[in-house]
XYZ file of C-alpha atoms in Angstrom:
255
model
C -20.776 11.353 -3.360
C -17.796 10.957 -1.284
C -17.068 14.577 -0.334
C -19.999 16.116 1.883
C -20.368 19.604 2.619
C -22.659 20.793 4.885
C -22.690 24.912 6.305
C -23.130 26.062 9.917
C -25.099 28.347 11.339
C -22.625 31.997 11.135
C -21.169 30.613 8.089
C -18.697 27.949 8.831
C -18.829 25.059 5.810
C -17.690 21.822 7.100
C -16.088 19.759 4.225
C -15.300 16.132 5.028
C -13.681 13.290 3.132
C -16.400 10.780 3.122
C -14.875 7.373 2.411
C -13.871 6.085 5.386
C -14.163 2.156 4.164
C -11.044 3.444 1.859
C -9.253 5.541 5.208
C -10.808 8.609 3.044
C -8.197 7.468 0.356
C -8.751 9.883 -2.604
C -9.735 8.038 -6.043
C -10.187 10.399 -9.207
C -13.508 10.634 -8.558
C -13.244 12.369 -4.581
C -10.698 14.361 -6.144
C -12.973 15.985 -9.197
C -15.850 16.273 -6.047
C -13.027 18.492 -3.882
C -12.275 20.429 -7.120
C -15.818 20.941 -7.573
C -16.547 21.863 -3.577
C -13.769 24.183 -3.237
C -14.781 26.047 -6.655
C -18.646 26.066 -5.636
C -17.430 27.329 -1.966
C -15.339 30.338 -3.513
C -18.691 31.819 -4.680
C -21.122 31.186 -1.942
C -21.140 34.751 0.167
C -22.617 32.494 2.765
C -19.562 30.812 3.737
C -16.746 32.849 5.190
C -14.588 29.884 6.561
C -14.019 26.571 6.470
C -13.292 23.249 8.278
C -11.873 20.109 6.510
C -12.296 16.639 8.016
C -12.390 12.945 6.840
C -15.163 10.974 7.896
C -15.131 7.725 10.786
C -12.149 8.596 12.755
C -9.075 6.157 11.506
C -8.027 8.404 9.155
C -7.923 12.280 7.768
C -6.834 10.884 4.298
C -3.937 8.240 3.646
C -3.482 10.430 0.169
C -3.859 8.615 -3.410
C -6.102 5.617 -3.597
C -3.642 2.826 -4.540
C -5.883 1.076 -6.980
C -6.456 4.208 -9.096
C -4.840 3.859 -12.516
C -3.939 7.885 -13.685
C -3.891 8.200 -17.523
C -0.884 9.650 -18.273
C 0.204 11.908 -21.276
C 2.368 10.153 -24.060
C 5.269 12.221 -23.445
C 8.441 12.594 -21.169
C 8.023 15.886 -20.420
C 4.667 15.585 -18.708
C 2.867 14.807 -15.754
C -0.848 14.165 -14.940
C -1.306 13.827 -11.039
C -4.551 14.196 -9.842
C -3.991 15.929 -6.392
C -2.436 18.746 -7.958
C -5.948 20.523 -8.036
C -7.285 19.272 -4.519
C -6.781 21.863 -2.740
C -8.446 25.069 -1.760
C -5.728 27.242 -2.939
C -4.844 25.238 -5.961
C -8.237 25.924 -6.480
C -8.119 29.870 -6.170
C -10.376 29.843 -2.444
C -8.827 32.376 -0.203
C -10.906 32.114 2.104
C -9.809 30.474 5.638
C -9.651 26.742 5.462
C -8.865 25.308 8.837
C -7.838 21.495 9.054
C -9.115 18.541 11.661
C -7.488 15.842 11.490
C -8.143 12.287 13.806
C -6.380 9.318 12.851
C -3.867 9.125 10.264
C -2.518 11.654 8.095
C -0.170 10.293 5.142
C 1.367 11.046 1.786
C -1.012 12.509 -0.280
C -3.385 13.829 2.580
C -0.041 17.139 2.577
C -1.536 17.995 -0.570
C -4.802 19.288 1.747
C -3.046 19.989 4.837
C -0.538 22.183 2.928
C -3.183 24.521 1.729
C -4.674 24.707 4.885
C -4.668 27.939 7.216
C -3.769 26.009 10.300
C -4.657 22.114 11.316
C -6.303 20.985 14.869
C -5.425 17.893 15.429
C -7.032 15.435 17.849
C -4.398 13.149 20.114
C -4.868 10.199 18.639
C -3.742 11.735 15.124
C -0.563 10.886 13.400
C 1.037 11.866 10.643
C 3.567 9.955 8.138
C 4.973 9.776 4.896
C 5.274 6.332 3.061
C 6.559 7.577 -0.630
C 10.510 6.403 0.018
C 9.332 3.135 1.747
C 7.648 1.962 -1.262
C 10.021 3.112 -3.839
C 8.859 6.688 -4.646
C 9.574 10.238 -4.350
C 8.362 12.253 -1.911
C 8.179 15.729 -3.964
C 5.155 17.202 -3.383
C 4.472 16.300 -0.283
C 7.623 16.886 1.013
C 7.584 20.653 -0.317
C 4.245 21.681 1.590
C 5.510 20.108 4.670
C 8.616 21.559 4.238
C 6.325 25.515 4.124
C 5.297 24.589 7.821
C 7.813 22.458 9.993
C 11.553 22.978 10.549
C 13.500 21.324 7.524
C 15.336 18.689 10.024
C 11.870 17.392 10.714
C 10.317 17.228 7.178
C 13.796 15.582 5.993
C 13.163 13.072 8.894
C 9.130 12.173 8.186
C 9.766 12.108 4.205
C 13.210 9.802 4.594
C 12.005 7.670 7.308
C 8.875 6.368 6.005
C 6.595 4.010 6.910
C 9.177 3.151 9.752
C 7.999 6.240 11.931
C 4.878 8.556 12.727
C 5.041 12.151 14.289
C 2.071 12.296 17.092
C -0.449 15.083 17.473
C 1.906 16.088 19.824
C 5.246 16.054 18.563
C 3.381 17.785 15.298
C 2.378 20.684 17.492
C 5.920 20.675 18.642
C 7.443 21.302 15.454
C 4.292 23.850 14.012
C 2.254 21.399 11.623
C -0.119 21.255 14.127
C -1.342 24.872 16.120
C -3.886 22.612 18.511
C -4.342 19.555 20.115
C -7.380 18.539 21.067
C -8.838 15.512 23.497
C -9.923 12.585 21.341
C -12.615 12.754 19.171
C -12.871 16.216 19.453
C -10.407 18.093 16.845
C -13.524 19.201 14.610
C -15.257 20.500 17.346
C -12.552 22.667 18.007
C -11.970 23.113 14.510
C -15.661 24.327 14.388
C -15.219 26.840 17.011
C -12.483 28.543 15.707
C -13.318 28.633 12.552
C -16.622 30.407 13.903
C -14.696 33.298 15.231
C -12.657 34.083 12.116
C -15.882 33.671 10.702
C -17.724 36.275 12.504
C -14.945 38.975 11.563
C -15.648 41.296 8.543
C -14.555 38.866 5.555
C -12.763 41.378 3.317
C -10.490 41.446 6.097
C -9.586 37.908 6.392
C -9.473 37.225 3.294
C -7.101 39.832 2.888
C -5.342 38.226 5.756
C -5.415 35.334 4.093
C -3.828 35.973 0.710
C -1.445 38.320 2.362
C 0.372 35.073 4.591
C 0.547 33.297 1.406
C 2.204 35.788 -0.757
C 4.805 35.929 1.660
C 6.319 31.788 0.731
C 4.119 31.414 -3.255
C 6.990 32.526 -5.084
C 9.134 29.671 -2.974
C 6.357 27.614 -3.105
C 5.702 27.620 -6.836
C 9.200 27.227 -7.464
C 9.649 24.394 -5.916
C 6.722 22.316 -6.613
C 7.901 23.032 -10.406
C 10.901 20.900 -9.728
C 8.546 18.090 -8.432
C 7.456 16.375 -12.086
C 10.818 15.451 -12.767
C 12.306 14.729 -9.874
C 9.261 11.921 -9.700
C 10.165 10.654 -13.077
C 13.580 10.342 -12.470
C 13.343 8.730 -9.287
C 9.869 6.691 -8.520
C 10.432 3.176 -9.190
C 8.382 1.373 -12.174
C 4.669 0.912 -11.003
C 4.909 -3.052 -10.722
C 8.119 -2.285 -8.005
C 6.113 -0.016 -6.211
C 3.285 -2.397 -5.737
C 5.923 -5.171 -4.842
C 7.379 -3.308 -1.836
C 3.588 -2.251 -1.154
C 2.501 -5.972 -0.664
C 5.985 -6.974 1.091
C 5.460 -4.204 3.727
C 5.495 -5.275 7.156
C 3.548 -4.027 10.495
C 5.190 -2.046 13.045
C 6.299 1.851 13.533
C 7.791 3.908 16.186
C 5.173 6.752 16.888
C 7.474 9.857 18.654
C-alpha cells in the first residue's frame, strides 16, 4: 500500500502519500489507491473531513513518478493521464479536504492541492513547477493554480521552472497557502482545523463545500478541456524530455 488512511477520534481521516523513498512521487499504482480512498471515504458517515499529507517530510508529492510508462490510446484525439482522477473532487467527495504540505510541492502534486479546501503549509515547504524546464506543458497544473493565486504569480511559477520555488511564505502571500505553520508541524495544524469543521453539522459543510466550487467549475471545466491538446501540441517527444531531465542542473532561487 502506498496511500494510508487512518481516522481520528471526531471524525477527521488523515490520508497520506506513503512513498517517501520516491518524494511520495505518484506511480499508477498510488494513483488507483487515492481513487480508491477518496471513493471509499465519500461513503463512510464516520468521516466528516479530511487531511492530506505525504509521508517523511522532504516532500508533499513531486507529482508523476518519472519512470511510469502510461499506455496511451492509439489515437490523436485522446489522452490517458493518470492524475486526472486523483483527486477528491475528481472523485465526486465533497466533503472538506484540507491540505499539509512539508517539503516540496511540484508539478503533479496541483492536481491534489487544487482540489483541496485550503492547504497548511509548514515553513520549510516549497512549491514549484518543473513542466517548461524539461520540455513540457504545464496545462493542468497550471489551471488549478491559476483557481487560487493571482494570474501574475501562476504565469511566473509555471514559466520559470525548475529555476525558482515560492516559500511557505510567499505562498501564503499570494493565497495558495491560508497557514503557515512552525516546522514539522503543518499536519498538526491541519488536524486541528480540520477537527472544528468537523464537529459542525455535516449537511452544512458539505453544502458549504459544493457551494464554493460551483462558483469557478464551469471555468474550471472549461479550461482543463483545453489541456489534452495543448499537451500534444506542445510537450516535447518522451526521449527529449528525459534528455533535459538527466542534463538538469542543481540550484534555485527560493523567494
Amino acid at each position: 500500500m502506498t496511500v494510508r488512511t487512518r481516522v481520528e477520534e471526531g471524525g477527521v481521516a488523515v490520508v497520506t502519500l506513503d512513498r517517501p523513498e520516491r518524494h511520495n512521487a505518484i506511480d499508477l499504482a498510488t494513483a488507483a489507491e487515492l481513487t480508491a480512498v477518496w471513493r471509499r471515504l465519500r461513503r463512510d458517515a464516520s468521516v466528516r473531513a479530511v487531511v492530506l499529507t505525504g509521508a517523511g517530510g522532504r516532500a508533499f508529492s513531486t507529482g508523476i513518478d518519472r519512470s511510469v510508462e502510461v499506455p496511451q490510446p492509439p489515437s490523436p484525439y485522446a489522452m490517458d493521464d493518470p492524475l486526472r482522477t486523483v483527486g477528491p473532487k475528481a472523485n465526486d467527495l465533497w466533503k472538506p479536504v484540507l491540505a499539509a504540505v512539508a517539503g516540496m510541492a511540484c508539478g503533479g502534486a496541483f492536481y491534489l492541492l487544487g482540489e483541496a479546501e485550503f492547504i497548511v503549509a509548514d515553513e520549510t515547504a516549497t512549491f514549484f513547477d518543473p513542466h517548461t524546464s524539461y520540455g513540457m506543458v504545464s496545462a493542468y497544473e497550471a489551471v488549478y493554480m491559476a483557481q487560487r493565486m493571482p494570474m501574475g504569480e501562476v504565469a511566473r511559477m509555471a514559466l520559470m521552472g525548475t529555476a525558482e520555488r515560492l516559500s511557505a511564505r510567499r505562498a501564503y502571500e499570494t493565497g495558495l497557502v491560508s497557514e503557515v505553520a512552525p516546522a514539522g508541524e503543518a499536519l498538526t495544524a491541519a488536524i486541528r482545523a480540520a477537527s472544528v469543521i468537523a464537529s459542525y453539522p455535516t449537511e452544512a459543510v458539505q453544502g458549504t463545500v459544493r457551494a464554493l466550487w460551483a462558483a469557478k467549475e464551469a471555468a474550471l471545466a472549461q479550461a482543463l478541456a483545453r489541456a489534452p491538446e495543448l499537451i500534444a501540441l506542445g510537450n516535447l517527444p518522451p526521449g527529449r524530455q528525459a534528455a533535459l531531465f538527466a542534463a538538469r542542473t542543481p540550484g534555485f532561487r527560493t523567494r
